[in-house]
Short mmCIF file of C-alpha atoms and ligand atoms in Angstrom, two decimals:
data_model
loop_
_atom_site.label_atom_id
_atom_site.label_comp_id
_atom_site.label_asym_id
_atom_site.label_seq_id
_atom_site.Cartn_x
_atom_site.Cartn_y
_atom_site.Cartn_z
CA UNK T 1 88.00 80.27 134.89
CA UNK T 2 85.89 80.71 137.84
CA UNK T 3 85.00 77.67 140.07
CA UNK T 4 81.70 77.10 138.28
CA UNK T 5 82.39 77.39 134.84
CA UNK T 6 84.88 74.51 135.68
CA UNK T 7 82.04 72.42 136.69
CA UNK T 8 79.90 73.09 133.75
CA UNK T 9 82.80 71.47 131.30
CA UNK T 10 83.78 68.48 133.64
CA UNK T 11 80.98 66.55 133.91
CA UNK T 12 81.47 66.16 130.10
CA UNK T 13 83.53 63.70 127.74
CA UNK T 14 84.92 65.48 124.78
CA UNK T 15 86.25 63.95 121.65
CA UNK T 16 89.90 63.71 121.36
CA UNK T 17 89.93 65.98 118.62
CA UNK T 18 88.59 69.36 120.87
CA UNK T 19 91.81 68.32 122.97
CA UNK T 20 94.27 68.07 120.69
CA UNK T 21 97.06 70.20 120.71
CA UNK T 22 97.40 72.84 118.47
CA UNK T 23 100.77 71.45 116.33
CA UNK T 24 99.25 67.46 116.51
CA UNK T 25 96.04 69.08 114.86
CA UNK T 26 97.59 71.23 112.10
CA UNK T 27 99.86 67.94 111.18
CA UNK T 28 95.65 66.19 110.90
CA UNK T 29 94.80 69.19 108.80
CA UNK T 30 97.79 68.65 106.41
CA UNK T 31 97.18 65.22 105.57
CA UNK T 32 93.57 65.43 105.44
CA UNK T 33 94.08 68.45 103.27
CA UNK T 34 96.28 66.72 100.80
CA UNK T 35 93.70 63.71 100.70
CA UNK T 36 91.19 65.90 100.14
CA UNK T 37 91.97 68.33 97.18
CA UNK T 38 93.91 64.77 95.46
CA UNK T 39 90.02 63.35 96.13
CA UNK T 40 87.92 66.54 94.70
CA UNK T 41 90.56 66.84 91.91
CA UNK T 42 90.13 63.02 90.73
CA UNK T 43 86.54 62.89 91.41
CA UNK T 44 84.70 66.40 90.58
CA UNK T 45 85.31 67.73 87.19
CA UNK T 46 85.15 71.07 87.79
CA UNK T 47 87.78 71.09 90.33
CA UNK T 48 89.78 69.20 87.75
CA UNK T 49 88.87 72.09 85.19
CA UNK T 50 89.80 74.82 87.98
CA UNK T 51 93.24 73.76 89.08
CA UNK T 52 94.39 72.97 85.42
CA UNK T 53 93.37 76.43 84.88
CA UNK T 54 95.29 77.58 87.25
CA UNK T 55 98.50 75.66 86.77
CA UNK T 56 98.23 74.12 90.28
CA UNK T 57 98.31 69.76 91.18
CA UNK T 58 97.25 68.33 94.41
CA UNK T 59 101.03 66.98 94.60
CA UNK T 60 101.60 70.91 95.21
CA UNK T 61 100.15 70.74 98.38
CA UNK T 62 102.90 70.36 100.63
CA UNK T 63 102.05 72.46 104.07
CA UNK T 64 99.14 74.34 105.61
CA UNK T 65 100.05 77.66 103.75
CA UNK T 66 100.35 76.10 100.40
CA UNK T 67 96.20 76.55 100.35
CA UNK T 68 96.39 79.80 99.53
CA UNK T 69 98.08 79.01 95.77
CA UNK T 70 94.42 77.14 95.18
CA UNK T 71 91.63 78.64 93.28
CA UNK T 72 88.29 79.31 95.62
CA UNK T 73 84.90 77.80 95.19
CA UNK T 74 81.37 80.25 94.61
CA UNK T 75 77.92 79.97 94.72
CA UNK T 76 77.62 80.33 91.54
CA UNK T 77 79.96 77.69 90.63
CA UNK T 78 77.66 75.21 92.67
CA UNK T 79 74.52 77.25 90.27
CA UNK T 80 76.51 76.18 87.28
CA UNK T 81 76.68 72.49 88.77
CA UNK T 82 72.95 72.29 89.37
CA UNK T 83 72.05 70.53 90.40
CA UNK T 84 74.60 67.62 91.20
CA UNK T 85 77.68 68.11 89.12
CA UNK T 86 79.72 68.38 92.35
CA UNK T 87 79.26 65.27 93.81
CA UNK T 88 81.94 63.62 94.21
CA UNK T 89 80.39 60.04 94.69
CA UNK T 90 78.19 57.82 92.42
CA UNK T 91 74.40 58.80 93.51
CA UNK T 92 73.70 55.16 94.76
CA UNK T 93 76.20 56.55 97.65
CA UNK T 94 74.38 59.77 98.21
CA UNK T 95 72.72 59.18 101.09
CA UNK T 96 70.96 62.89 101.70
CA UNK T 97 70.06 66.25 99.43
CA UNK T 98 69.43 69.33 100.68
CA UNK T 99 69.35 72.70 99.11
CA UNK T 100 68.92 76.21 99.40
CA UNK T 101 65.49 77.46 98.80
CA UNK T 102 66.98 79.10 95.71
CA UNK T 103 64.84 82.49 96.98
CA UNK T 104 67.41 84.72 94.80
CA UNK T 105 68.61 82.26 92.25
CA UNK T 106 68.51 78.77 91.10
CA UNK T 107 68.72 76.66 94.03
CA UNK T 108 72.45 74.74 95.55
CA UNK T 109 72.11 71.28 96.32
CA UNK T 110 74.21 69.64 98.46
CA UNK T 111 74.25 65.64 99.23
CA UNK T 112 75.57 63.71 102.20
CA UNK T 113 77.42 59.94 102.51
CA UNK T 114 76.10 57.99 105.47
CA UNK T 115 79.73 58.82 107.09
CA UNK T 116 79.34 62.70 106.54
CA UNK T 117 75.66 62.48 108.27
CA UNK T 118 77.95 60.36 111.25
CA UNK T 119 80.47 63.01 111.07
CA UNK T 120 77.88 66.27 110.25
CA UNK T 121 75.96 64.22 113.48
CA UNK T 122 78.50 64.05 115.46
CA UNK T 123 79.97 67.78 115.55
CA UNK T 124 76.60 69.35 115.94
CA UNK T 125 76.62 67.06 119.07
CA UNK T 126 80.24 68.36 120.21
CA UNK T 127 78.76 71.78 119.28
CA UNK T 128 75.55 71.34 121.50
CA UNK T 129 77.67 69.85 124.15
CA UNK T 130 79.88 72.89 124.36
CA UNK T 131 76.93 74.93 124.72
CA UNK T 132 76.00 73.37 127.91
CA UNK T 133 73.36 70.43 126.20
CA UNK T 134 73.82 67.08 128.26
CA UNK T 135 72.60 63.68 126.79
CA UNK T 136 69.36 62.79 128.93
CA UNK T 137 68.47 66.18 128.07
CA UNK T 138 64.92 67.26 126.71
CA UNK T 139 65.97 69.86 123.18
CA UNK T 140 63.08 71.45 121.66
CA UNK T 141 64.37 71.40 118.00
CA UNK T 142 62.61 75.09 116.12
CA UNK T 143 65.17 75.19 113.03
CA UNK T 144 62.64 74.47 110.25
CA UNK T 145 62.55 71.40 108.59
CA UNK T 146 63.00 70.11 105.04
CA UNK T 147 65.53 70.84 102.79
CA UNK T 148 67.39 73.68 105.02
CA UNK T 149 69.78 72.21 106.57
CA UNK T 150 68.71 73.97 109.86
CA UNK T 151 66.09 71.08 111.03
CA UNK T 152 67.66 67.91 109.93
CA UNK T 153 71.46 68.55 110.86
CA UNK T 154 69.79 69.80 114.56
CA UNK T 155 68.05 67.03 115.02
CA UNK T 156 70.68 64.33 114.21
CA UNK T 157 72.73 65.91 116.07
CA UNK T 158 71.12 66.53 119.45
CA UNK T 159 70.02 62.90 119.37
CA UNK T 160 73.59 61.85 118.30
CA UNK T 161 74.51 63.45 122.10
CA UNK T 162 72.13 61.26 123.73
CA UNK T 163 68.82 63.73 123.97
CA UNK T 164 65.23 63.28 123.78
CA UNK T 165 64.48 65.94 120.77
CA UNK T 166 61.20 67.70 120.18
CA UNK T 167 60.99 67.87 116.12
CA UNK T 168 58.59 70.70 116.10
CA UNK T 169 60.32 73.06 113.12
CA UNK T 170 59.78 76.29 112.91
CA UNK T 171 56.38 78.32 112.76
CA UNK T 172 53.53 77.65 114.59
CA UNK T 173 54.70 79.50 117.32
CA UNK T 174 51.75 79.11 119.47
CA UNK T 175 52.16 75.49 119.61
CA UNK T 176 55.34 76.22 120.31
CA UNK T 177 54.44 77.55 123.71
CA UNK T 178 52.22 74.94 124.33
CA UNK T 179 54.79 72.31 123.79
CA UNK T 180 57.41 74.17 126.31
CA UNK T 181 55.36 74.82 128.81
CA UNK T 182 53.99 70.75 128.57
CA UNK T 183 56.79 68.84 127.31
CA UNK T 184 59.39 71.32 129.83
CA UNK T 185 62.48 70.65 127.42
CA UNK T 186 65.70 72.17 129.28
CA UNK T 187 66.97 73.59 125.51
CA UNK T 188 65.84 75.40 122.35
CA UNK T 189 67.46 75.50 118.97
CA UNK T 190 66.20 78.36 116.85
CA UNK T 191 67.49 81.10 115.22
CA UNK T 192 67.60 84.60 117.64
CA UNK T 193 64.69 86.41 115.87
CA UNK T 194 62.64 83.10 115.98
CA UNK T 195 63.34 83.13 119.34
CA UNK T 196 62.30 86.53 119.84
CA UNK T 197 59.11 85.80 118.12
CA UNK T 198 57.74 82.99 120.89
CA UNK T 199 59.10 84.91 123.91
CA UNK T 200 57.39 88.04 122.91
CA UNK T 201 54.19 86.02 121.81
CA UNK T 202 54.38 84.46 125.54
CA UNK T 203 54.36 87.50 126.66
CA UNK T 204 51.12 88.24 124.77
CA UNK T 205 49.56 85.40 126.52
CA UNK T 206 50.33 86.77 130.01
CA UNK T 207 53.25 83.76 130.44
CA UNK T 208 56.36 85.19 131.80
CA UNK T 209 59.61 83.84 129.47
CA UNK T 210 62.15 83.84 132.65
CA UNK T 211 59.54 81.07 133.78
CA UNK T 212 59.74 78.11 131.57
CA UNK T 213 61.90 74.53 131.99
CA UNK T 214 64.67 76.11 129.56
CA UNK T 215 67.91 76.62 130.66
CA UNK T 216 70.05 76.88 126.99
CA UNK T 217 69.65 78.14 124.17
CA UNK T 218 71.58 77.42 120.68
CA UNK T 219 70.87 79.92 118.04
CA UNK T 220 72.27 80.54 114.87
CA UNK T 221 71.53 80.71 110.81
CA UNK T 222 71.45 84.33 110.80
CA UNK T 223 73.99 87.42 112.40
CA UNK T 224 73.26 88.56 116.21
CA UNK T 225 74.77 90.78 118.72
CA UNK T 226 76.29 90.41 122.07
CA UNK T 227 73.16 92.69 122.85
CA UNK T 228 70.70 90.64 121.67
CA UNK T 229 72.55 87.69 123.24
CA UNK T 230 72.07 89.79 125.78
CA UNK T 231 68.06 90.62 125.96
CA UNK T 232 67.56 86.92 125.39
CA UNK T 233 69.39 85.53 128.48
CA UNK T 234 67.10 88.20 130.74
CA UNK T 235 63.87 87.97 129.12
CA UNK T 236 64.33 83.96 129.08
CA UNK T 237 66.24 83.16 131.78
CA UNK T 238 68.37 81.20 130.12
CA UNK T 239 72.18 81.00 128.70
CA UNK T 240 72.37 81.41 124.55
CA UNK T 241 75.34 79.87 122.88
CA UNK T 242 75.96 81.01 118.92
CA UNK T 243 76.32 77.83 116.63
CA UNK T 244 77.52 78.68 112.68
CA UNK T 245 77.34 76.59 109.79
CA UNK T 246 76.08 77.05 105.66
CA UNK T 247 74.78 74.12 103.46
CA UNK T 248 77.64 74.20 101.38
CA UNK T 249 80.11 73.71 103.86
CA UNK T 250 78.00 70.84 105.65
CA UNK T 251 75.06 72.83 107.88
CA UNK T 252 75.01 74.04 111.55
CA UNK T 253 77.46 72.94 113.22
CA UNK T 254 80.89 73.76 111.50
CA UNK T 255 81.65 75.92 114.68
CA UNK T 256 80.21 75.76 118.38
CA UNK T 257 80.35 77.73 121.08
CA UNK T 258 81.24 77.02 124.76
CA UNK T 259 79.09 77.67 127.35
CA UNK T 260 81.60 78.83 130.10
CA UNK T 261 83.13 81.22 127.62
CA UNK T 262 80.56 82.45 125.28
CA UNK T 263 83.38 84.17 123.46
CA UNK T 264 82.47 83.34 119.71
CA UNK T 265 82.22 79.89 118.46
CA UNK T 266 85.07 77.31 117.93
CA UNK T 267 85.76 76.14 114.32
CA UNK T 268 85.97 72.46 114.00
CA UNK T 269 89.12 72.53 112.81
CA UNK T 270 89.89 68.82 112.25
CA UNK T 271 86.83 68.70 109.63
CA UNK T 272 87.42 72.33 108.35
CA UNK T 273 90.16 74.55 107.21
CA UNK T 274 89.34 78.30 107.70
CA UNK T 275 91.03 80.86 105.60
CA UNK T 276 90.25 84.70 106.36
CA UNK T 277 90.94 86.66 102.72
CA UNK T 278 90.52 90.00 102.12
CA UNK T 279 86.54 90.77 100.93
CA UNK T 280 87.86 93.48 98.20
CA UNK T 281 90.93 91.32 97.38
CA UNK T 282 90.62 87.99 97.60
CA UNK T 283 94.24 86.74 96.45
CA UNK T 284 95.67 88.51 100.27
CA UNK T 285 95.09 85.70 102.78
CA UNK T 286 94.74 87.56 105.75
CA UNK T 287 96.61 86.93 109.38
CA UNK T 288 94.28 85.64 112.43
CA UNK T 289 92.75 88.89 114.03
CA UNK T 290 92.60 90.40 110.66
CA UNK T 291 88.91 91.16 109.75
CA UNK T 292 87.67 89.79 106.51
CA UNK T 293 85.69 87.37 104.42
CA UNK T 294 85.58 83.71 105.97
CA UNK T 295 86.53 81.24 103.31
CA UNK T 296 86.57 76.98 104.17
CA UNK T 297 88.03 74.21 102.70
CA UNK T 298 86.47 71.04 103.93
CA UNK T 299 88.33 67.89 105.29
CA UNK T 300 86.10 65.04 105.54
CA UNK T 301 83.70 65.21 103.04
CA UNK T 302 82.75 62.60 100.84
CA UNK T 303 79.40 63.39 98.88
CA UNK T 304 80.64 67.18 98.16
CA UNK T 305 84.19 67.88 98.79
CA UNK T 306 84.47 71.93 99.18
CA UNK T 307 88.14 73.85 98.36
CA UNK T 308 88.18 77.19 99.43
CA UNK T 309 84.42 78.31 99.39
CA UNK T 310 83.81 81.42 100.16
CA UNK T 311 81.44 82.33 102.66
CA UNK T 312 80.89 86.13 101.82
CA UNK T 313 80.45 86.22 106.03
CA UNK T 314 82.63 88.78 107.12
CA UNK T 315 84.62 88.15 110.54
CA UNK T 316 88.17 87.32 112.24
CA UNK T 317 89.91 84.48 113.20
CA UNK T 318 90.91 84.69 117.17
CA UNK T 319 92.84 81.60 118.82
CA UNK T 320 91.17 79.45 121.10
CA UNK T 321 89.45 79.56 124.59
CA UNK T 322 87.55 77.05 125.57
CA UNK T 323 88.96 74.61 123.10
CA UNK T 324 92.65 76.01 123.04
CA UNK T 325 93.65 74.34 119.70
CA UNK T 326 90.43 74.97 117.73
CA UNK T 327 90.49 79.04 116.44
CA UNK T 328 86.89 80.70 117.43
CA UNK T 329 85.61 83.12 114.80
CA UNK T 330 84.45 86.48 115.82
CA UNK T 331 80.73 87.80 115.59
CA UNK T 332 79.89 87.70 111.91
CA UNK T 333 79.78 91.46 111.18
CA UNK T 334 77.14 90.49 108.22
CA UNK T 335 77.06 89.11 104.83
CA UNK T 336 78.84 91.11 101.89
CA UNK T 337 75.88 90.80 100.04
CA UNK T 338 73.70 92.20 102.91
CA UNK T 339 76.16 95.19 103.17
CA UNK T 340 74.09 98.87 102.70
CA UNK T 341 76.41 101.25 100.62
CA UNK T 342 74.10 104.44 101.61
CA UNK T 343 76.31 107.57 100.45
CA UNK T 344 79.05 106.12 100.67
CA UNK T 345 79.50 104.87 103.33
CA UNK T 346 79.13 100.98 104.56
CA UNK T 347 76.12 100.12 106.70
CA UNK T 348 75.21 96.60 108.11
CA UNK T 349 72.14 94.95 109.34
CA UNK T 350 73.83 93.79 112.94
CA UNK T 351 75.34 97.67 113.53
CA UNK T 352 71.36 99.39 114.18
CA UNK T 353 70.55 96.29 116.46
CA UNK T 354 73.93 97.03 118.22
CA UNK T 355 72.81 100.32 118.46
CA UNK T 356 69.59 100.29 119.23
CA UNK T 357 69.46 97.41 122.09
CA UNK T 358 71.56 99.63 124.00
CA UNK T 359 68.45 102.17 124.52
CA UNK T 360 65.99 100.96 126.94
CA UNK T 361 63.22 102.52 125.45
CA UNK T 362 63.66 100.93 121.88
CA UNK T 363 62.98 97.36 121.35
CA UNK T 364 64.92 94.51 119.49
CA UNK T 365 62.13 94.71 116.70
CA UNK T 366 62.73 96.88 113.02
CA UNK T 367 63.82 96.97 110.11
CA UNK T 368 65.47 98.94 107.53
CA UNK T 369 63.74 99.90 104.48
CA UNK T 370 66.09 101.67 101.75
CA UNK T 371 64.12 104.22 99.54
CA UNK T 372 64.66 106.97 97.28
CA UNK T 373 62.39 109.60 97.16
CA UNK T 374 60.56 110.90 93.96
CA UNK T 375 62.88 113.66 92.15
CA UNK T 376 65.96 112.97 94.46
CA UNK T 377 69.25 111.87 93.23
CA UNK T 378 69.85 110.51 96.71
CA UNK T 379 69.24 106.91 98.98
CA UNK T 380 67.63 107.12 102.23
CA UNK T 381 67.64 104.97 105.21
CA UNK T 382 64.31 105.00 107.67
CA UNK T 383 64.69 102.18 110.32
CA UNK T 384 60.98 101.39 111.51
CA UNK T 385 61.44 100.36 115.13
CA UNK T 386 58.86 98.93 117.48
CA UNK T 387 58.59 101.35 120.99
CA UNK T 388 58.70 98.71 123.91
CA UNK T 389 55.21 98.11 125.38
CA UNK T 390 55.74 99.84 128.78
CA UNK T 391 57.14 102.88 126.74
CA UNK T 392 54.75 105.96 126.14
CA UNK T 393 54.61 107.73 122.44
CA UNK T 394 56.42 110.69 123.58
CA UNK T 395 59.30 108.61 125.18
CA UNK T 396 59.86 106.46 122.48
CA UNK T 397 59.78 110.14 120.56
CA UNK T 398 62.82 111.17 122.22
CA UNK T 399 64.65 107.48 122.30
CA UNK T 400 64.46 107.84 118.47
CA UNK T 401 66.52 111.03 118.64
CA UNK T 402 68.94 109.13 120.39
CA UNK T 403 69.03 106.54 117.92
CA UNK T 404 69.43 108.47 115.23
CA UNK T 405 72.57 110.45 116.70
CA UNK T 406 73.92 107.06 117.86
CA UNK T 407 73.66 106.09 114.57
CA UNK T 408 75.65 109.41 113.04
CA UNK T 409 78.47 109.06 115.68
CA UNK T 410 78.77 104.99 115.36
CA UNK T 411 77.95 104.21 111.37
CA UNK T 412 78.71 108.19 110.31
CA UNK T 413 75.19 107.34 108.14
CA UNK T 414 72.04 109.63 108.68
CA UNK T 415 68.87 107.80 108.72
CA UNK T 416 65.15 108.70 109.83
CA UNK T 417 63.81 106.70 112.55
CA UNK T 418 60.14 106.11 112.42
CA UNK T 419 58.58 104.26 115.86
CA UNK T 420 56.16 101.92 115.08
CA UNK T 421 53.87 100.28 117.47
CA UNK T 422 54.66 96.99 119.50
CA UNK T 423 53.66 94.43 117.88
CA UNK T 424 53.31 95.93 114.55
CA UNK T 425 55.95 95.00 111.87
CA UNK T 426 56.75 91.46 110.79
CA UNK T 427 58.06 88.80 113.03
CA UNK T 428 60.11 86.04 112.31
CA UNK T 429 59.64 82.58 111.60
CA UNK T 430 63.21 81.42 111.02
CA UNK T 431 65.87 83.99 109.39
CA UNK T 432 64.26 87.30 109.46
CA UNK T 433 64.94 89.91 106.55
CA UNK T 434 65.89 92.93 107.74
CA UNK T 435 66.20 94.86 104.67
CA UNK T 436 63.72 96.02 102.42
CA UNK T 437 64.78 97.49 99.31
CA UNK T 438 62.35 99.76 98.19
CA UNK T 439 64.29 102.12 95.07
CA UNK T 440 63.10 101.95 92.06
CA UNK T 441 64.92 99.02 89.85
CA UNK T 442 67.63 100.22 87.70
O1 DLL Y 1 71.69 78.80 108.07
C1 DLL Y 1 73.10 76.61 108.46
C2 DLL Y 1 72.41 76.40 110.23
C3 DLL Y 1 71.27 76.23 110.76
C4 DLL Y 1 73.64 77.13 110.96
C5 DLL Y 1 71.24 76.43 111.83
C6 DLL Y 1 73.26 77.52 112.30
C7 DLL Y 1 71.80 76.90 112.59
P1 DLL Y 1 72.87 78.25 104.99
O2 DLL Y 1 70.70 78.63 104.76
O3 DLL Y 1 73.02 77.70 103.73
O4 DLL Y 1 73.14 77.39 106.51
O5 DLL Y 1 72.76 79.93 105.87
C8 DLL Y 1 74.06 79.61 105.87
O6 DLL Y 1 73.51 81.79 107.30
O7 DLL Y 1 76.72 81.59 105.35
C9 DLL Y 1 75.82 82.98 107.32
O8 DLL Y 1 75.75 83.66 106.41
C10 DLL Y 1 74.47 82.69 107.99
N1 DLL Y 1 74.50 82.36 109.89
C11 DLL Y 1 74.85 81.08 110.01
N2 DLL Y 1 74.95 80.91 111.14
C12 DLL Y 1 75.34 81.68 111.50
C13 DLL Y 1 75.81 82.63 113.01
C14 DLL Y 1 72.65 77.69 107.67
N3 DLL Y 1 75.81 81.76 114.20
C15 DLL Y 1 74.28 81.44 106.08
N4 DLL Y 1 75.89 83.83 112.85
C16 DLL Y 1 75.99 81.42 106.62
C17 DLL Y 1 75.45 84.38 112.10
C18 DLL Y 1 75.16 83.58 110.69
N5 DLL Y 1 75.49 84.26 110.15
#
């Protein structure tokens, strides 16, 4: 670590669990895990049914590796138990409910006791602190408020850390810019694509995004790349760190990234036990460093204990660095349900982001269109991407060729590239939709 990075951490008081040894942490995990599986079995009929069907009992969990013998939980389970069937406490003990939007099916509903909310706030506070935010700072929270866990989750964490929270929520970009200029926040919490929307709108108004008071951004809720981090850090003159989470497991703050290393989010393993399983054969639990699907078991949750939840997020586990006992997750390459299979080649939007952002003439604003031209049996992928404002139409045409070639080389797919006018593609208000599947429905 450099002198500067030591200074960055030395002014923060860490939670005791952040500085535990790995042995101490694993002992804590085991006792919490044993409690959680027994608690879930006794209180949630679905878990009792699943464990009994699998011929496994909570007392079979003697060491951490025994977790691999327990059945998985999926989004489908939460949908089938809609709305409150997964709750492990009576309704009067549930202090808050959140839910997914339900655009792709029945909403999934999650609940929190007062203690769950306090734990959640503590972990978001821990994540924000790791990312450079300090008590007393002004925090502009542009995650959406409401049933989505981003807004209220980030809000409570920033308050718990001792910050002044500006609860602007997502959208109303003009207003966001006015408040950033007037209130002079130190940090912003948003999805990476929404921060890009804000920066873009500032440029349109003649404001240099690098000139604001913002010093830190804590970004998550959707996949983003190192190239996007670079783009945002340079454009806005900030340090941008990752925050990860999902509602079924808690919300934001399951993992958070340290500003001094910026090498991936540390999973807060005193509250969650992660596993990586083979995405195609989940019965295979993979070792650290191997790529697969991330699976979580909660260790302290009361209202909604979750056992071996299959996130569909594809990544790998890496050793702890800034918080040595807490393993890091590699960047999420994508979700297994976001994977485009194009003529037998697997492709994720983040791969396109990575390649496109290395081509200076192209902007980070792109979308992927999947079509099946009439009379053809083959699917076609078109990358629609805006040229940078400073680039001529001719300059962009040669960049399009480069993008096409690079995608062919690095991903293995042939695609069409359509350069569009700056500002013409839909902007993000939160989680950005990258894929537009226009193929005829089977
Ligand atoms: O997006 C929680 C959250 C809010 C995280 C704000 C961070 C900041 P869900 O709406 O349930 O919860 O969506 C969870 O979003 O399974 C991932 O696919 C994706 N995701 C969340 N954080 C990241 C991240 C919130 N840092 C789903 N990188 C997850 C990549 C992320 N993907």
